[in-house]
């Protein structure tokens, strides 16, 4: 009878620990998701600011862009591409976080 009680007690203890670990893992997962969301929001805000600064720059009218040399156009294109890449990553991560 004592052996049976010890076995049942061990099973109960194991089940409780398993539930606690599962809850801790779930909490860590939520914490990680919150962290990633926060970082992605920050990157998106930075990309928004970068695009706004490019699009609203007083020296970036269409005629002035045509007058830029190749290196300046390449740099402008690179900056726009970086911002675009951040938006694409943001969109992908947002889908992952919502489904994850």
Short mmCIF file of C-alpha atoms in Angstrom, two decimals:
data_model
loop_
_atom_site.label_atom_id
_atom_site.label_comp_id
_atom_site.label_asym_id
_atom_site.label_seq_id
_atom_site.Cartn_x
_atom_site.Cartn_y
_atom_site.Cartn_z
CA UNK A 1 0.00 0.00 0.00
CA UNK A 2 2.85 2.40 0.87
CA UNK A 3 4.55 1.61 -2.42
CA UNK A 4 1.35 2.46 -4.27
CA UNK A 5 1.10 5.79 -2.42
CA UNK A 6 4.75 6.57 -3.23
CA UNK A 7 4.18 5.77 -6.91
CA UNK A 8 1.04 7.94 -7.00
CA UNK A 9 2.86 10.74 -5.19
CA UNK A 10 5.71 10.51 -7.69
CA UNK A 11 3.29 10.63 -10.61
CA UNK A 12 1.53 13.64 -9.09
CA UNK A 13 4.83 15.44 -8.48
CA UNK A 14 5.95 14.67 -12.04
CA UNK A 15 2.66 15.93 -13.49
CA UNK A 16 2.86 19.16 -11.48
CA UNK A 17 6.46 19.77 -12.60
CA UNK A 18 5.50 19.05 -16.19
CA UNK A 19 2.65 21.56 -16.04
CA UNK A 20 4.91 24.16 -14.41
CA UNK A 21 7.57 23.68 -17.09
CA UNK A 22 4.97 23.92 -19.81
CA UNK A 23 3.64 27.16 -18.33
CA UNK A 24 7.17 28.55 -18.00
CA UNK A 25 7.90 27.67 -21.64
CA UNK A 26 4.69 29.35 -22.75
CA UNK A 27 5.59 32.47 -20.75
CA UNK A 28 9.06 32.54 -22.33
CA UNK A 29 7.52 32.14 -25.77
CA UNK A 30 5.20 35.10 -25.15
CA UNK A 31 8.10 37.13 -23.80
CA UNK A 32 10.18 36.32 -26.87
CA UNK A 33 7.30 37.21 -29.16
CA UNK A 34 6.80 40.53 -27.35
CA UNK A 35 10.52 41.27 -27.67
CA UNK A 36 10.59 40.46 -31.39
CA UNK A 37 7.43 42.51 -31.99
CA UNK A 38 8.97 45.46 -30.16
CA UNK A 39 12.19 45.24 -32.18
CA UNK A 40 10.27 44.89 -35.44
CA UNK A 41 8.10 47.91 -34.58
CA UNK A 42 11.29 49.87 -33.89
CA UNK A 43 12.81 48.81 -37.24
CA UNK A 44 9.59 49.68 -39.05
CA UNK A 45 9.52 53.12 -37.44
CA UNK A 46 13.12 53.63 -38.48
CA UNK A 47 12.34 52.55 -42.05
CA UNK A 48 9.29 54.85 -42.08
CA UNK A 49 11.50 57.72 -40.98
CA UNK A 50 14.11 56.87 -43.58
CA UNK A 51 11.54 56.80 -46.37
CA UNK A 52 9.93 60.01 -45.14
CA UNK A 53 13.30 61.75 -45.06
CA UNK A 54 14.02 60.59 -48.60
CA UNK A 55 10.59 61.40 -50.01
CA UNK A 56 10.31 64.78 -48.26
CA UNK A 57 13.90 65.90 -48.78
CA UNK A 58 13.92 69.36 -50.40
CA UNK A 59 16.72 68.37 -52.77
CA UNK A 60 14.94 65.30 -54.09
CA UNK A 61 12.58 66.66 -56.67
CA UNK A 62 12.25 64.68 -59.86
CA UNK A 63 14.45 67.04 -61.90
CA UNK A 64 17.10 67.01 -59.19
CA UNK A 65 17.10 63.21 -59.09
CA UNK A 66 17.77 63.17 -62.85
CA UNK A 67 20.75 65.47 -62.26
CA UNK A 68 22.33 63.15 -59.66
CA UNK A 69 25.42 61.25 -60.65
CA UNK A 70 25.34 57.45 -60.76
CA UNK A 71 26.83 57.02 -57.27
CA UNK A 72 24.23 59.32 -55.69
CA UNK A 73 21.40 57.51 -57.48
CA UNK A 74 22.82 54.17 -56.39
CA UNK A 75 23.01 55.34 -52.76
CA UNK A 76 19.44 56.64 -52.88
CA UNK A 77 18.27 53.36 -54.40
CA UNK A 78 20.16 51.41 -51.73
CA UNK A 79 18.47 53.36 -48.94
CA UNK A 80 15.03 52.86 -50.44
CA UNK A 81 15.79 49.13 -50.86
CA UNK A 82 16.86 48.85 -47.22
CA UNK A 83 13.61 50.45 -46.08
CA UNK A 84 11.64 48.18 -48.43
CA UNK A 85 13.45 45.11 -47.07
CA UNK A 86 12.57 46.15 -43.52
CA UNK A 87 8.90 46.44 -44.49
CA UNK A 88 8.96 42.99 -46.10
CA UNK A 89 10.65 41.50 -43.05
CA UNK A 90 8.17 43.29 -40.80
CA UNK A 91 5.26 41.82 -42.74
CA UNK A 92 6.74 38.31 -42.62
CA UNK A 93 7.54 38.53 -38.90
CA UNK A 94 4.13 39.96 -38.11
CA UNK A 95 2.52 36.91 -39.79
CA UNK A 96 4.83 34.58 -37.84
CA UNK A 97 4.09 36.27 -34.53
CA UNK A 98 0.35 36.21 -35.05
CA UNK A 99 0.34 32.54 -36.04
CA UNK A 100 3.06 31.50 -33.56
#
